Amino acid sequence: MKRFAALVLLLMLLPLSGCNGNLLTVEGAMQPPRLTEQQNAIYEALKAQVGSNIQLKYPQTGEYRSAFVFKNIDSEPTNEAIVFYQNSLQANSGTAVRVNVLDQTGDGSWVSMCDIAGEAADVDQIVFGNFGSGDPVNLVIGYRGDGKRNRILTIYRYAEGMLRAVDSREYEALSLLRTPDTPLDHLVYVSNKGNSAQTTAKLLCYEPQKGFVVKDEVAMYEPVEEYVNLVSGYIAGNGSGQQSALFMDGKVGNELCTEILTVYNDALYNCTYQENAKNNLVTATLRDQTLYSSDISHDRYYKVPHLALMPGYNNTSGLSYTEWMAYEEGRFLIKETSYVDTANGFRFQVPDNWKEEVSASVLADQNEVKFFRYTGDLKDETQEILRIRTLQRSDTAQKNLEGYFKIASIGQIGYWAKINPDADERYRLTKEDVYARFSTLL
């Protein structure tokens, strides 16, 4: 059962982790992903230009995770192909990654336009932005060397078949932040270089006479060792409006915390941390659960998870509910309470009255969680309400599933629930309730 839970957890973390570990990098896997017909044509064109000793390199975080990235980065109407690779004979020598731009000819074939050396051996992430520099779009590549903080971001312009670097800086984390009040993108990056010795987030903007300059910077929560998840979404603005925001989940020892950045009138604000303030909201986001800020309502208003012990448990090793908090007008408000099982990859939204009156226990041998009314003693599970079980498809025929019904499945993994029809009506759920409240993390 432990092996099964580990498999589910691995499947869940792969799209979230950015493949930061060597074992999770695509080029370090036993078999590389199979190329599409278009990618194969580009690969053959690349070989014709640079030779056959090619090892593809994959961005490790961010939106673009392929070694082949398609984007229109010039004034022509068609997309270019950007390919990241290394000479396979030098793959383990720390040699800088190569960046090759290919364009499609009138007959549909691909041809290499330029080939440049990057700033480090690995690609951390890439973003595309319109910063008002006069270019249709700028390519931003974050390079990763040895160590968590040894990273370089380089901004490129592509014109007349050449990729040229126009700015380069050290960074620890970077992201675009788009605001509805301007067609231009904001580039936010974190580093400990700049006007202060403390780690700060910096707003990088383009000015016609100066090029790319740091327009503003704000202090970041100093205990953070590394930012592991950055997402751009919304928070509620003043009145009924929405405001673009960057949610940054960072590691603090064995915990995670979240900082929220916004831009207003070319000024950068950290909503959850102010240097030298007596109380900072960031401390309310500290959690020992590997859950990132998430768009649980699918409206880009991201919520920050916070743990609350279930009734009857009095230490951090006990079972917890997850409270999903929204940032509104200088404070956090709880919008949803869920039971989140990261090992088995699901979230179950609980009714409001469960939080103070319903607890749970885990039946490890059944890979099951059981919810029951708490009467003051965790050993008293007689007032059972609901069970949720996770099974591999191959196990369903061997398990006793009498009274259970299937609520979801992903690949070979299935989720089953059992409702106690005799449960107190104040807590009892229908099948429709269970379907509506259940969601997977995969």
Short mmCIF file of C-alpha atoms in Angstrom, two decimals:
data_model
loop_
_atom_site.label_atom_id
_atom_site.label_comp_id
_atom_site.label_asym_id
_atom_site.label_seq_id
_atom_site.Cartn_x
_atom_site.Cartn_y
_atom_site.Cartn_z
CA MET A 1 0.00 0.00 0.00
CA LYS A 2 2.88 2.39 0.72
CA ARG A 3 4.20 1.72 -2.77
CA PHE A 4 0.79 2.56 -4.24
CA ALA A 5 0.53 5.81 -2.27
CA ALA A 6 4.03 6.77 -3.36
CA LEU A 7 3.07 6.18 -6.99
CA VAL A 8 0.01 8.42 -6.68
CA LEU A 9 2.07 11.11 -4.98
CA LEU A 10 4.71 10.98 -7.71
CA LEU A 11 2.07 11.32 -10.42
CA MET A 12 0.58 14.27 -8.58
CA LEU A 13 3.86 16.07 -8.02
CA LEU A 14 5.30 15.68 -11.51
CA PRO A 15 3.29 18.55 -13.04
CA LEU A 16 3.79 20.65 -9.89
CA SER A 17 7.40 20.10 -9.06
CA GLY A 18 8.96 21.45 -12.21
CA CYS A 19 11.16 18.34 -12.25
CA ASN A 20 13.79 20.06 -10.13
CA GLY A 21 15.55 16.85 -9.06
CA ASN A 22 17.96 15.07 -11.36
CA LEU A 23 15.79 11.95 -11.34
CA LEU A 24 12.82 13.95 -12.56
CA THR A 25 14.45 15.79 -15.46
CA VAL A 26 13.23 14.52 -18.78
CA GLU A 27 16.71 14.19 -20.26
CA GLY A 28 17.66 12.12 -17.19
CA ALA A 29 14.82 9.66 -17.71
CA MET A 30 15.38 6.22 -19.14
CA GLN A 31 13.55 7.07 -22.37
CA PRO A 32 12.94 10.55 -23.83
CA PRO A 33 9.40 11.45 -24.89
CA ARG A 34 8.48 10.44 -28.42
CA LEU A 35 8.67 13.32 -30.88
CA THR A 36 5.67 14.45 -32.89
CA GLU A 37 5.87 14.56 -36.67
CA GLN A 38 6.50 18.31 -36.60
CA GLN A 39 9.12 18.02 -33.85
CA ASN A 40 10.85 15.24 -35.75
CA ALA A 41 11.07 17.43 -38.86
CA ILE A 42 12.62 20.20 -36.77
CA TYR A 43 14.98 17.73 -35.12
CA GLU A 44 16.20 16.55 -38.54
CA ALA A 45 16.74 20.17 -39.63
CA LEU A 46 18.70 20.79 -36.43
CA LYS A 47 20.88 17.72 -37.06
CA ALA A 48 21.59 18.95 -40.58
CA GLN A 49 22.92 22.19 -39.09
CA VAL A 50 24.79 21.10 -35.94
CA GLY A 51 25.37 17.35 -36.33
CA SER A 52 23.78 14.28 -34.81
CA ASN A 53 25.28 14.43 -31.30
CA ILE A 54 22.23 16.11 -29.80
CA GLN A 55 20.75 15.80 -26.32
CA LEU A 56 17.55 17.80 -25.96
CA LYS A 57 17.21 20.01 -22.89
CA TYR A 58 13.86 20.67 -21.24
CA PRO A 59 12.85 23.76 -19.22
CA GLN A 60 12.42 22.63 -15.63
CA THR A 61 9.71 25.02 -14.44
CA GLY A 62 7.11 27.35 -15.88
CA GLU A 63 4.47 27.11 -18.59
CA TYR A 64 6.73 25.83 -21.35
CA ARG A 65 8.27 22.42 -20.54
CA SER A 66 9.18 21.12 -24.00
CA ALA A 67 12.59 21.26 -25.69
CA PHE A 68 10.63 22.50 -28.73
CA VAL A 69 8.83 25.80 -28.18
CA PHE A 70 6.71 27.42 -30.89
CA LYS A 71 6.12 31.17 -30.79
CA ASN A 72 5.95 34.08 -33.20
CA ILE A 73 8.89 36.18 -32.01
CA ASP A 74 9.34 38.42 -35.05
CA SER A 75 7.23 40.60 -37.34
CA GLU A 76 6.31 37.75 -39.68
CA PRO A 77 2.91 36.03 -39.25
CA THR A 78 4.22 32.49 -38.64
CA ASN A 79 5.71 30.84 -35.56
CA GLU A 80 9.38 30.17 -35.11
CA ALA A 81 10.64 27.04 -33.36
CA ILE A 82 13.04 27.46 -30.44
CA VAL A 83 15.01 24.33 -29.54
CA PHE A 84 17.19 23.75 -26.47
CA TYR A 85 19.94 21.15 -26.68
CA GLN A 86 23.49 20.17 -25.76
CA ASN A 87 26.15 18.24 -27.59
CA SER A 88 25.58 14.74 -26.20
CA LEU A 89 29.34 14.19 -25.97
CA GLN A 90 29.56 17.12 -23.52
CA ALA A 91 26.28 16.63 -21.67
CA ASN A 92 27.83 15.96 -18.25
CA SER A 93 30.65 18.49 -18.50
CA GLY A 94 28.66 21.57 -17.48
CA THR A 95 28.78 22.95 -21.02
CA ALA A 96 26.25 25.72 -21.65
CA VAL A 97 22.96 24.76 -23.26
CA ARG A 98 22.52 25.79 -26.91
CA VAL A 99 19.52 27.76 -28.18
CA ASN A 100 18.61 27.29 -31.83
CA VAL A 101 15.91 29.23 -33.66
CA LEU A 102 14.39 27.62 -36.75
CA ASP A 103 11.93 29.05 -39.26
CA GLN A 104 9.67 27.40 -41.78
CA THR A 105 10.17 28.00 -45.49
CA GLY A 106 7.47 28.35 -48.11
CA ASP A 107 7.54 24.64 -48.92
CA GLY A 108 6.97 23.72 -45.27
CA SER A 109 10.51 22.60 -44.47
CA TRP A 110 12.43 23.93 -41.47
CA VAL A 111 15.78 25.67 -41.56
CA SER A 112 18.06 26.79 -38.72
CA MET A 113 18.33 30.59 -38.58
CA CYS A 114 20.72 31.01 -35.65
CA ASP A 115 22.40 29.03 -32.90
CA ILE A 116 23.74 30.62 -29.70
CA ALA A 117 25.22 29.49 -26.39
CA GLY A 118 23.11 30.01 -23.29
CA GLU A 119 24.28 31.22 -19.89
CA ALA A 120 24.35 27.88 -18.04
CA ALA A 121 23.99 24.14 -18.52
CA ASP A 122 20.24 23.96 -17.86
CA VAL A 123 17.11 25.90 -18.73
CA ASP A 124 15.09 26.85 -15.66
CA GLN A 125 12.14 28.38 -17.49
CA ILE A 126 11.16 30.59 -20.40
CA VAL A 127 8.55 33.32 -20.73
CA PHE A 128 7.47 35.62 -23.54
CA GLY A 129 6.48 39.21 -22.89
CA ASN A 130 5.58 42.50 -24.53
CA PHE A 131 7.52 45.03 -22.49
CA GLY A 132 7.14 48.03 -24.82
CA SER A 133 10.65 47.71 -26.22
CA GLY A 134 9.49 48.02 -29.82
CA ASP A 135 9.86 44.30 -30.49
CA PRO A 136 6.73 42.22 -31.20
CA VAL A 137 7.69 40.04 -28.24
CA ASN A 138 10.76 39.44 -26.14
CA LEU A 139 12.02 35.98 -25.22
CA VAL A 140 13.12 35.63 -21.59
CA ILE A 141 15.18 32.57 -20.71
CA GLY A 142 16.04 31.70 -17.13
CA TYR A 143 19.20 29.59 -16.93
CA ARG A 144 20.05 27.34 -14.02
CA GLY A 145 23.55 26.45 -12.90
CA ASP A 146 24.70 24.56 -9.83
CA GLY A 147 22.84 25.44 -6.66
CA LYS A 148 19.34 26.74 -6.01
CA ARG A 149 20.25 30.41 -6.32
CA ASN A 150 22.76 30.32 -9.16
CA ARG A 151 20.43 31.44 -11.94
CA ILE A 152 20.62 33.99 -14.72
CA LEU A 153 17.73 35.52 -16.66
CA THR A 154 18.47 36.85 -20.12
CA ILE A 155 16.11 38.91 -22.27
CA TYR A 156 16.44 38.43 -26.03
CA ARG A 157 15.16 40.16 -29.12
CA TYR A 158 14.86 38.26 -32.38
CA ALA A 159 15.21 40.19 -35.63
CA GLU A 160 16.65 39.52 -39.08
CA GLY A 161 17.27 35.89 -38.22
CA MET A 162 19.42 36.62 -35.16
CA LEU A 163 18.74 36.17 -31.45
CA ARG A 164 20.48 38.93 -29.48
CA ALA A 165 20.68 39.39 -25.70
CA VAL A 166 19.55 42.85 -24.58
CA ASP A 167 19.65 42.38 -20.78
CA SER A 168 20.90 39.83 -18.27
CA ARG A 169 20.57 39.57 -14.48
CA GLU A 170 20.97 37.13 -11.61
CA TYR A 171 17.72 35.89 -10.08
CA GLU A 172 16.18 33.32 -7.76
CA ALA A 173 12.63 33.29 -9.16
CA LEU A 174 10.87 35.07 -12.01
CA SER A 175 7.40 35.44 -13.48
CA LEU A 176 5.31 37.62 -15.73
CA LEU A 177 2.57 39.66 -14.10
CA ARG A 178 -0.08 40.88 -16.50
CA THR A 179 -2.41 43.69 -15.44
CA PRO A 180 -5.67 44.58 -17.21
CA ASP A 181 -4.94 48.32 -17.17
CA THR A 182 -2.06 48.10 -19.66
CA PRO A 183 -1.26 46.00 -22.74
CA LEU A 184 2.32 45.65 -21.52
CA ASP A 185 3.64 42.82 -19.40
CA HIS A 186 5.49 43.25 -16.11
CA LEU A 187 8.51 41.08 -15.37
CA VAL A 188 8.99 40.39 -11.67
CA TYR A 189 12.09 38.65 -10.40
CA VAL A 190 13.54 37.91 -6.97
CA SER A 191 17.20 38.30 -6.08
CA ASN A 192 19.43 39.42 -3.24
CA LYS A 193 21.29 41.85 -5.47
CA GLY A 194 20.34 45.50 -5.66
CA ASN A 195 19.87 48.52 -3.47
CA SER A 196 19.61 46.51 -0.24
CA ALA A 197 21.34 43.43 1.10
CA GLN A 198 17.99 41.78 1.79
CA THR A 199 16.30 39.57 -0.76
CA THR A 200 13.87 41.68 -2.75
CA ALA A 201 11.38 41.30 -5.56
CA LYS A 202 12.10 43.67 -8.42
CA LEU A 203 9.84 45.11 -11.10
CA LEU A 204 11.74 45.16 -14.39
CA CYS A 205 10.42 47.59 -17.01
CA TYR A 206 11.60 48.95 -20.35
CA GLU A 207 12.37 52.65 -20.80
CA PRO A 208 13.19 53.91 -24.32
CA GLN A 209 16.29 55.87 -23.29
CA LYS A 210 17.64 53.43 -20.70
CA GLY A 211 16.57 49.97 -21.76
CA PHE A 212 15.46 47.53 -19.06
CA VAL A 213 15.58 49.08 -15.59
CA VAL A 214 14.38 48.12 -12.12
CA LYS A 215 11.37 50.36 -11.63
CA ASP A 216 10.65 49.34 -8.05
CA GLU A 217 11.56 46.68 -5.49
CA VAL A 218 10.06 45.37 -2.25
CA ALA A 219 11.43 43.28 0.60
CA MET A 220 10.64 39.57 0.66
CA TYR A 221 10.19 37.28 3.66
CA GLU A 222 13.79 36.58 4.65
CA PRO A 223 13.38 33.01 6.02
CA VAL A 224 12.38 31.73 2.55
CA GLU A 225 15.09 29.43 1.21
CA GLU A 226 13.66 28.91 -2.27
CA TYR A 227 10.52 29.82 -4.20
CA VAL A 228 9.06 26.59 -5.55
CA ASN A 229 5.81 27.73 -7.16
CA LEU A 230 4.82 31.01 -8.84
CA VAL A 231 1.39 31.59 -10.38
CA SER A 232 -0.25 34.70 -11.77
CA GLY A 233 -3.90 35.24 -10.91
CA TYR A 234 -6.26 37.68 -9.22
CA ILE A 235 -7.14 39.04 -5.82
CA ALA A 236 -10.20 41.13 -5.03
CA GLY A 237 -9.46 44.80 -5.64
CA ASN A 238 -11.03 47.79 -3.98
CA GLY A 239 -14.79 47.70 -4.41
CA SER A 240 -15.93 44.91 -6.70
CA GLY A 241 -13.00 44.96 -9.11
CA GLN A 242 -10.21 42.47 -9.60
CA GLN A 243 -6.48 43.06 -9.29
CA SER A 244 -3.73 41.02 -10.89
CA ALA A 245 -1.42 39.34 -8.40
CA LEU A 246 1.55 37.02 -8.26
CA PHE A 247 1.30 34.18 -5.73
CA MET A 248 4.72 32.92 -4.60
CA ASP A 249 5.01 29.74 -2.53
CA GLY A 250 8.36 29.47 -0.78
CA LYS A 251 10.15 26.87 1.34
CA VAL A 252 10.88 27.74 4.97
CA GLY A 253 12.59 24.71 6.46
CA ASN A 254 10.06 21.89 6.25
CA GLU A 255 7.19 24.30 5.74
CA LEU A 256 5.74 26.39 2.93
CA CYS A 257 4.59 29.98 3.01
CA THR A 258 2.94 32.28 0.46
CA GLU A 259 3.67 35.87 -0.48
CA ILE A 260 1.37 37.87 -2.76
CA LEU A 261 2.75 40.63 -5.00
CA THR A 262 0.78 43.23 -6.96
CA VAL A 263 1.65 46.13 -9.26
CA TYR A 264 -0.14 49.48 -9.20
CA ASN A 265 1.00 52.60 -11.08
CA ASP A 266 4.42 51.03 -11.79
CA ALA A 267 4.92 50.36 -8.07
CA LEU A 268 5.42 46.87 -6.64
CA TYR A 269 3.67 45.83 -3.43
CA ASN A 270 4.06 42.78 -1.18
CA CYS A 271 0.60 42.30 0.27
CA THR A 272 1.66 39.78 2.90
CA TYR A 273 5.04 41.03 4.10
CA GLN A 274 6.40 44.45 5.01
CA GLU A 275 9.90 44.84 6.39
CA ASN A 276 10.03 45.84 10.09
CA ALA A 277 6.27 45.40 10.55
CA LYS A 278 5.24 43.85 13.87
CA ASN A 279 2.70 41.53 12.29
CA ASN A 280 2.84 40.13 8.79
CA LEU A 281 0.20 38.05 7.06
CA VAL A 282 2.83 35.75 5.60
CA THR A 283 3.16 33.99 8.96
CA ALA A 284 -0.51 32.97 8.71
CA THR A 285 0.33 31.04 5.54
CA LEU A 286 3.04 28.82 7.10
CA ARG A 287 2.09 25.18 6.70
CA ASP A 288 3.80 21.80 6.83
CA GLN A 289 1.72 20.44 3.97
CA THR A 290 3.11 20.23 0.44
CA LEU A 291 0.18 22.14 -1.03
CA TYR A 292 0.68 25.14 -3.25
CA SER A 293 -1.61 28.10 -3.73
CA SER A 294 -4.36 26.85 -6.01
CA ASP A 295 -7.18 28.02 -8.24
CA ILE A 296 -9.69 25.71 -6.59
CA SER A 297 -12.67 27.70 -7.92
CA HIS A 298 -11.30 27.79 -11.50
CA ASP A 299 -11.70 31.57 -11.80
CA ARG A 300 -8.01 32.55 -11.38
CA TYR A 301 -8.70 33.88 -7.88
CA TYR A 302 -6.03 31.76 -6.21
CA LYS A 303 -6.50 30.57 -2.66
CA VAL A 304 -3.78 29.97 -0.07
CA PRO A 305 -3.99 26.74 1.98
CA HIS A 306 -3.83 26.76 5.77
CA LEU A 307 -4.05 23.76 8.10
CA ALA A 308 -6.55 23.42 10.95
CA LEU A 309 -6.51 20.32 13.17
CA MET A 310 -9.64 18.19 13.11
CA PRO A 311 -11.66 17.93 16.33
CA GLY A 312 -9.91 15.74 18.88
CA TYR A 313 -6.39 16.08 17.48
CA ASN A 314 -3.97 18.27 19.41
CA ASN A 315 -0.61 17.99 17.67
CA THR A 316 0.78 18.56 14.20
CA SER A 317 0.92 14.83 13.47
CA GLY A 318 -2.87 14.59 13.73
CA LEU A 319 -5.30 14.84 10.84
CA SER A 320 -6.13 18.30 9.59
CA TYR A 321 -8.63 20.11 7.44
CA THR A 322 -7.26 22.51 4.85
CA GLU A 323 -8.72 26.01 4.95
CA TRP A 324 -8.46 27.82 1.61
CA MET A 325 -7.91 31.53 2.21
CA ALA A 326 -8.50 34.42 -0.19
CA TYR A 327 -6.67 37.72 0.22
CA GLU A 328 -9.15 40.59 0.34
CA GLU A 329 -8.50 44.19 1.36
CA GLY A 330 -5.55 43.51 3.63
CA ARG A 331 -6.68 40.28 5.27
CA PHE A 332 -7.24 36.59 4.63
CA LEU A 333 -10.78 35.22 4.52
CA ILE A 334 -11.57 31.50 4.56
CA LYS A 335 -13.53 30.58 1.43
CA GLU A 336 -13.55 26.78 1.66
CA THR A 337 -12.63 23.99 4.05
CA SER A 338 -11.48 20.66 2.60
CA TYR A 339 -9.96 17.36 3.51
CA VAL A 340 -6.89 17.06 1.26
CA ASP A 341 -5.11 13.74 0.80
CA THR A 342 -1.88 14.54 -1.02
CA ALA A 343 -0.71 10.92 -0.90
CA ASN A 344 -3.79 9.67 -2.74
CA GLY A 345 -4.31 12.78 -4.82
CA PHE A 346 -7.76 14.11 -3.94
CA ARG A 347 -9.57 16.98 -2.26
CA PHE A 348 -12.98 16.74 -0.58
CA GLN A 349 -14.82 19.93 0.32
CA VAL A 350 -16.56 19.49 3.65
CA PRO A 351 -19.78 21.20 4.81
CA ASP A 352 -19.35 24.20 7.07
CA ASN A 353 -20.64 22.42 10.17
CA TRP A 354 -18.13 19.58 9.80
CA LYS A 355 -15.15 21.69 10.73
CA GLU A 356 -15.99 21.87 14.44
CA GLU A 357 -18.01 18.67 14.82
CA VAL A 358 -16.71 16.00 12.42
CA SER A 359 -13.34 14.26 12.68
CA ALA A 360 -11.73 11.41 10.75
CA SER A 361 -9.40 8.46 10.94
CA VAL A 362 -7.29 6.76 8.30
CA LEU A 363 -7.59 3.02 7.71
CA ALA A 364 -4.16 2.40 6.22
CA ASP A 365 -4.78 -1.23 5.31
CA GLN A 366 -7.81 -0.19 3.24
CA ASN A 367 -6.28 3.04 1.89
CA GLU A 368 -9.38 4.72 3.22
CA VAL A 369 -10.42 7.74 5.27
CA LYS A 370 -13.48 7.52 7.53
CA PHE A 371 -15.39 10.60 8.69
CA PHE A 372 -17.45 10.44 11.87
CA ARG A 373 -19.16 12.76 14.33
CA TYR A 374 -16.75 13.67 17.12
CA THR A 375 -18.23 13.03 20.56
CA GLY A 376 -15.19 13.94 22.66
CA ASP A 377 -13.25 10.71 22.15
CA LEU A 378 -11.41 9.86 18.93
CA LYS A 379 -11.82 6.17 19.70
CA ASP A 380 -15.58 6.53 19.41
CA GLU A 381 -16.24 6.21 15.67
CA THR A 382 -19.75 4.82 16.02
CA GLN A 383 -21.44 7.83 14.43
CA GLU A 384 -19.90 7.22 11.02
CA ILE A 385 -20.83 9.57 8.16
CA LEU A 386 -18.73 8.83 5.08
CA ARG A 387 -15.82 6.75 3.80
CA ILE A 388 -13.58 7.50 0.82
CA ARG A 389 -11.34 4.74 -0.51
CA THR A 390 -8.56 4.85 -3.12
CA LEU A 391 -7.92 1.72 -5.17
CA GLN A 392 -5.93 0.53 -8.12
CA ARG A 393 -8.18 -0.78 -10.86
CA SER A 394 -6.65 -4.24 -10.51
CA ASP A 395 -7.67 -4.36 -6.84
CA THR A 396 -11.36 -3.54 -7.20
CA ALA A 397 -12.41 -7.14 -7.85
CA GLN A 398 -10.55 -8.34 -4.76
CA LYS A 399 -11.91 -5.78 -2.32
CA ASN A 400 -15.25 -5.82 -0.58
CA LEU A 401 -17.00 -2.80 -2.07
CA GLU A 402 -20.51 -3.54 -0.87
CA GLY A 403 -22.29 -0.24 -0.28
CA TYR A 404 -19.60 1.77 -2.11
CA PHE A 405 -20.06 3.77 -5.31
CA LYS A 406 -17.40 5.06 -7.68
CA ILE A 407 -16.92 8.82 -7.64
CA ALA A 408 -13.90 9.36 -9.92
CA SER A 409 -10.98 7.69 -11.65
CA ILE A 410 -7.69 8.69 -13.22
CA GLY A 411 -5.86 6.10 -15.26
CA GLN A 412 -5.49 3.00 -13.11
CA ILE A 413 -6.58 4.78 -9.92
CA GLY A 414 -10.19 4.80 -8.75
CA TYR A 415 -11.96 6.61 -5.90
CA TRP A 416 -14.94 5.07 -4.10
CA ALA A 417 -17.28 6.39 -1.42
CA LYS A 418 -19.67 4.86 1.09
CA ILE A 419 -22.40 6.90 2.77
CA ASN A 420 -23.93 5.88 6.09
CA PRO A 421 -27.68 6.26 5.45
CA ASP A 422 -28.31 6.29 9.21
CA ALA A 423 -25.95 9.19 9.94
CA ASP A 424 -27.24 12.24 11.76
CA GLU A 425 -29.12 14.29 9.16
CA ARG A 426 -27.16 17.39 10.15
CA TYR A 427 -24.03 15.83 8.66
CA ARG A 428 -25.40 13.27 6.20
CA LEU A 429 -24.57 13.70 2.51
CA THR A 430 -26.26 12.46 -0.65
CA LYS A 431 -24.44 10.88 -3.58
CA GLU A 432 -24.88 14.14 -5.47
CA ASP A 433 -23.20 16.00 -2.59
CA VAL A 434 -20.22 13.64 -2.67
CA TYR A 435 -19.81 13.94 -6.44
CA ALA A 436 -19.95 17.74 -6.25
CA ARG A 437 -17.53 18.04 -3.35
CA PHE A 438 -14.89 15.60 -4.61
CA SER A 439 -12.04 16.56 -6.95
CA THR A 440 -8.67 15.10 -7.84
CA LEU A 441 -5.32 16.84 -7.53
CA LEU A 442 -3.86 15.16 -10.61
#
